[in-house]
């Protein structure tokens, strides 16, 4: 699967899920640099670095970019809908730490993951890759 097809698939899924496409692309950039074969230190899988133990999909299934995008977007939507931090996309902490872990952060804007995703979002904003 080419990077262009991955980007297109992420954009379509993000629009369907009500997530800003630049945020979704930024998360993938931060999590895996768009590497479909990325495996994290905790066995996070592929583009969205989905932890298999929090997914209905197996490790093998999560290596499929289409399944990984679908599951990653579902998890982003869950974080957005359930995180106590709502303003300025601070719900991203709940994607990174889980809803319970994200709720413990007192100043989300100072959290490094938030800063990384927001910086990557600016990169996509200026590239016009998400069609904005």
PDB file of C-alpha atoms in Angstrom:
ATOM      1  CA  UNK A   1       0.000   0.000   0.000  1.00  0.00           C
ATOM      2  CA  UNK A   2       1.517   3.329  -1.046  1.00  0.00           C
ATOM      3  CA  UNK A   3       1.787   6.309   1.287  1.00  0.00           C
ATOM      4  CA  UNK A   4      -0.688   8.205  -0.906  1.00  0.00           C
ATOM      5  CA  UNK A   5      -3.291   5.459  -0.492  1.00  0.00           C
ATOM      6  CA  UNK A   6      -2.616   5.338   3.260  1.00  0.00           C
ATOM      7  CA  UNK A   7      -3.099   9.117   3.517  1.00  0.00           C
ATOM      8  CA  UNK A   8      -6.300   8.965   1.458  1.00  0.00           C
ATOM      9  CA  UNK A   9      -7.653   6.103   3.597  1.00  0.00           C
ATOM     10  CA  UNK A  10      -6.871   8.001   6.800  1.00  0.00           C
ATOM     11  CA  UNK A  11      -8.561  11.157   5.495  1.00  0.00           C
ATOM     12  CA  UNK A  12     -11.712   9.300   4.421  1.00  0.00           C
ATOM     13  CA  UNK A  13     -11.930   7.437   7.735  1.00  0.00           C
ATOM     14  CA  UNK A  14     -11.285  10.575   9.776  1.00  0.00           C
ATOM     15  CA  UNK A  15     -14.052  12.479   7.998  1.00  0.00           C
ATOM     16  CA  UNK A  16     -16.422   9.565   8.562  1.00  0.00           C
ATOM     17  CA  UNK A  17     -15.515   9.437  12.279  1.00  0.00           C
ATOM     18  CA  UNK A  18     -15.693  13.209  12.799  1.00  0.00           C
ATOM     19  CA  UNK A  19     -11.979  13.623  13.460  1.00  0.00           C
ATOM     20  CA  UNK A  20      -9.941  16.439  11.913  1.00  0.00           C
ATOM     21  CA  UNK A  21      -7.945  14.758   9.097  1.00  0.00           C
ATOM     22  CA  UNK A  22      -4.843  16.776   9.985  1.00  0.00           C
ATOM     23  CA  UNK A  23      -5.022  15.434  13.546  1.00  0.00           C
ATOM     24  CA  UNK A  24      -5.385  11.841  12.322  1.00  0.00           C
ATOM     25  CA  UNK A  25      -2.446  12.247   9.938  1.00  0.00           C
ATOM     26  CA  UNK A  26      -0.388  13.917  12.661  1.00  0.00           C
ATOM     27  CA  UNK A  27      -1.062  11.037  15.063  1.00  0.00           C
ATOM     28  CA  UNK A  28       0.162   8.516  12.475  1.00  0.00           C
ATOM     29  CA  UNK A  29       3.213  10.658  11.755  1.00  0.00           C
ATOM     30  CA  UNK A  30       4.099  10.822  15.462  1.00  0.00           C
ATOM     31  CA  UNK A  31       3.232   7.192  16.194  1.00  0.00           C
ATOM     32  CA  UNK A  32       4.869   5.442  13.235  1.00  0.00           C
ATOM     33  CA  UNK A  33       6.118   7.943  10.632  1.00  0.00           C
ATOM     34  CA  UNK A  34       3.663   6.171   8.269  1.00  0.00           C
ATOM     35  CA  UNK A  35       5.598   2.902   8.597  1.00  0.00           C
ATOM     36  CA  UNK A  36       3.105   0.049   8.190  1.00  0.00           C
ATOM     37  CA  UNK A  37       5.665  -2.352   9.679  1.00  0.00           C
ATOM     38  CA  UNK A  38       6.300  -0.318  12.839  1.00  0.00           C
ATOM     39  CA  UNK A  39       6.221  -2.264  16.097  1.00  0.00           C
ATOM     40  CA  UNK A  40       6.535  -0.371  19.365  1.00  0.00           C
ATOM     41  CA  UNK A  41       8.337  -1.386  22.528  1.00  0.00           C
ATOM     42  CA  UNK A  42       5.016  -2.506  24.053  1.00  0.00           C
ATOM     43  CA  UNK A  43       4.087  -4.454  20.876  1.00  0.00           C
ATOM     44  CA  UNK A  44       2.044  -1.579  19.452  1.00  0.00           C
ATOM     45  CA  UNK A  45       1.269  -2.314  15.824  1.00  0.00           C
ATOM     46  CA  UNK A  46       1.621  -0.493  12.519  1.00  0.00           C
ATOM     47  CA  UNK A  47       0.441   2.997  11.589  1.00  0.00           C
ATOM     48  CA  UNK A  48      -1.588   3.995  14.643  1.00  0.00           C
ATOM     49  CA  UNK A  49       0.555   1.873  17.009  1.00  0.00           C
ATOM     50  CA  UNK A  50      -2.507   0.038  18.302  1.00  0.00           C
ATOM     51  CA  UNK A  51      -1.966  -2.082  21.398  1.00  0.00           C
ATOM     52  CA  UNK A  52      -3.409  -5.532  20.611  1.00  0.00           C
ATOM     53  CA  UNK A  53      -4.658  -6.048  24.176  1.00  0.00           C
ATOM     54  CA  UNK A  54      -7.042  -3.081  23.736  1.00  0.00           C
ATOM     55  CA  UNK A  55      -8.250  -4.163  20.308  1.00  0.00           C
ATOM     56  CA  UNK A  56     -10.673  -6.741  19.017  1.00  0.00           C
ATOM     57  CA  UNK A  57      -8.109  -7.538  16.319  1.00  0.00           C
ATOM     58  CA  UNK A  58      -5.114  -9.864  16.539  1.00  0.00           C
ATOM     59  CA  UNK A  59      -1.512  -8.758  16.038  1.00  0.00           C
ATOM     60  CA  UNK A  60      -1.601 -10.304  12.564  1.00  0.00           C
ATOM     61  CA  UNK A  61      -4.780  -8.411  11.673  1.00  0.00           C
ATOM     62  CA  UNK A  62      -3.427  -5.120  13.052  1.00  0.00           C
ATOM     63  CA  UNK A  63      -0.491  -5.372  10.645  1.00  0.00           C
ATOM     64  CA  UNK A  64      -2.983  -4.889   7.798  1.00  0.00           C
ATOM     65  CA  UNK A  65      -2.939  -1.119   7.123  1.00  0.00           C
ATOM     66  CA  UNK A  66      -6.678  -0.929   6.394  1.00  0.00           C
ATOM     67  CA  UNK A  67      -7.596  -2.710   9.636  1.00  0.00           C
ATOM     68  CA  UNK A  68      -5.031  -0.669  11.568  1.00  0.00           C
ATOM     69  CA  UNK A  69      -6.456   2.598  10.234  1.00  0.00           C
ATOM     70  CA  UNK A  70     -10.007   1.508  11.016  1.00  0.00           C
ATOM     71  CA  UNK A  71      -9.064   0.484  14.560  1.00  0.00           C
ATOM     72  CA  UNK A  72      -6.836   3.505  15.133  1.00  0.00           C
ATOM     73  CA  UNK A  73      -9.628   5.833  14.061  1.00  0.00           C
ATOM     74  CA  UNK A  74     -12.080   4.020  16.340  1.00  0.00           C
ATOM     75  CA  UNK A  75      -9.683   4.532  19.227  1.00  0.00           C
ATOM     76  CA  UNK A  76      -9.177   8.208  18.352  1.00  0.00           C
ATOM     77  CA  UNK A  77     -12.950   8.703  18.301  1.00  0.00           C
ATOM     78  CA  UNK A  78     -13.301   6.943  21.653  1.00  0.00           C
ATOM     79  CA  UNK A  79     -10.616   9.171  23.169  1.00  0.00           C
ATOM     80  CA  UNK A  80     -12.217  12.308  21.744  1.00  0.00           C
ATOM     81  CA  UNK A  81     -15.671  11.346  23.021  1.00  0.00           C
ATOM     82  CA  UNK A  82     -14.602  10.173  26.480  1.00  0.00           C
ATOM     83  CA  UNK A  83     -11.652  12.319  27.527  1.00  0.00           C
ATOM     84  CA  UNK A  84     -12.234  15.037  30.122  1.00  0.00           C
ATOM     85  CA  UNK A  85      -9.892  17.335  28.164  1.00  0.00           C
ATOM     86  CA  UNK A  86     -12.045  18.671  25.328  1.00  0.00           C
ATOM     87  CA  UNK A  87     -10.598  22.014  24.193  1.00  0.00           C
ATOM     88  CA  UNK A  88      -7.768  22.491  21.693  1.00  0.00           C
ATOM     89  CA  UNK A  89      -7.520  18.780  20.816  1.00  0.00           C
ATOM     90  CA  UNK A  90      -6.162  18.009  24.284  1.00  0.00           C
ATOM     91  CA  UNK A  91      -8.148  14.762  24.166  1.00  0.00           C
ATOM     92  CA  UNK A  92      -5.140  13.417  22.267  1.00  0.00           C
ATOM     93  CA  UNK A  93      -3.617  12.642  25.657  1.00  0.00           C
ATOM     94  CA  UNK A  94      -6.394  10.112  26.188  1.00  0.00           C
ATOM     95  CA  UNK A  95      -5.450   8.443  22.901  1.00  0.00           C
ATOM     96  CA  UNK A  96      -1.855   8.222  24.057  1.00  0.00           C
ATOM     97  CA  UNK A  97      -2.430   7.378  27.743  1.00  0.00           C
ATOM     98  CA  UNK A  98      -5.947   5.987  27.771  1.00  0.00           C
ATOM     99  CA  UNK A  99      -8.958   7.850  29.129  1.00  0.00           C
ATOM    100  CA  UNK A 100      -8.037   7.179  32.763  1.00  0.00           C
ATOM    101  CA  UNK A 101      -4.365   8.062  32.291  1.00  0.00           C
ATOM    102  CA  UNK A 102      -5.163  11.178  30.277  1.00  0.00           C
ATOM    103  CA  UNK A 103      -7.537  12.405  32.980  1.00  0.00           C
ATOM    104  CA  UNK A 104      -4.639  12.501  35.458  1.00  0.00           C
ATOM    105  CA  UNK A 105      -2.690  15.062  33.428  1.00  0.00           C
ATOM    106  CA  UNK A 106      -3.186  18.512  34.949  1.00  0.00           C
ATOM    107  CA  UNK A 107      -1.704  20.646  32.162  1.00  0.00           C
ATOM    108  CA  UNK A 108      -2.199  18.791  28.868  1.00  0.00           C
ATOM    109  CA  UNK A 109      -0.647  21.499  26.694  1.00  0.00           C
ATOM    110  CA  UNK A 110       2.718  20.862  28.366  1.00  0.00           C
ATOM    111  CA  UNK A 111       2.592  17.113  27.716  1.00  0.00           C
ATOM    112  CA  UNK A 112       5.208  16.130  25.095  1.00  0.00           C
ATOM    113  CA  UNK A 113       2.871  13.876  23.085  1.00  0.00           C
ATOM    114  CA  UNK A 114       0.383  16.720  22.662  1.00  0.00           C
ATOM    115  CA  UNK A 115       3.167  19.063  21.534  1.00  0.00           C
ATOM    116  CA  UNK A 116       4.475  16.528  19.008  1.00  0.00           C
ATOM    117  CA  UNK A 117       1.046  15.887  17.469  1.00  0.00           C
ATOM    118  CA  UNK A 118       0.208  19.574  17.265  1.00  0.00           C
ATOM    119  CA  UNK A 119       3.571  20.302  15.580  1.00  0.00           C
ATOM    120  CA  UNK A 120       2.928  17.507  13.075  1.00  0.00           C
ATOM    121  CA  UNK A 121      -0.585  18.872  12.487  1.00  0.00           C
ATOM    122  CA  UNK A 122       0.953  22.198  11.448  1.00  0.00           C
ATOM    123  CA  UNK A 123       3.166  20.365   8.970  1.00  0.00           C
ATOM    124  CA  UNK A 124       0.099  18.784   7.344  1.00  0.00           C
ATOM    125  CA  UNK A 125      -1.829  22.041   7.474  1.00  0.00           C
ATOM    126  CA  UNK A 126       0.897  23.815   5.530  1.00  0.00           C
ATOM    127  CA  UNK A 127       1.294  20.964   3.043  1.00  0.00           C
ATOM    128  CA  UNK A 128      -2.434  21.045   2.163  1.00  0.00           C
ATOM    129  CA  UNK A 129      -2.308  17.236   2.152  1.00  0.00           C
ATOM    130  CA  UNK A 130      -5.591  16.952   4.056  1.00  0.00           C
ATOM    131  CA  UNK A 131      -7.385  19.172   1.583  1.00  0.00           C
ATOM    132  CA  UNK A 132      -7.764  22.227   3.834  1.00  0.00           C
TER     133      UNK A 132
END
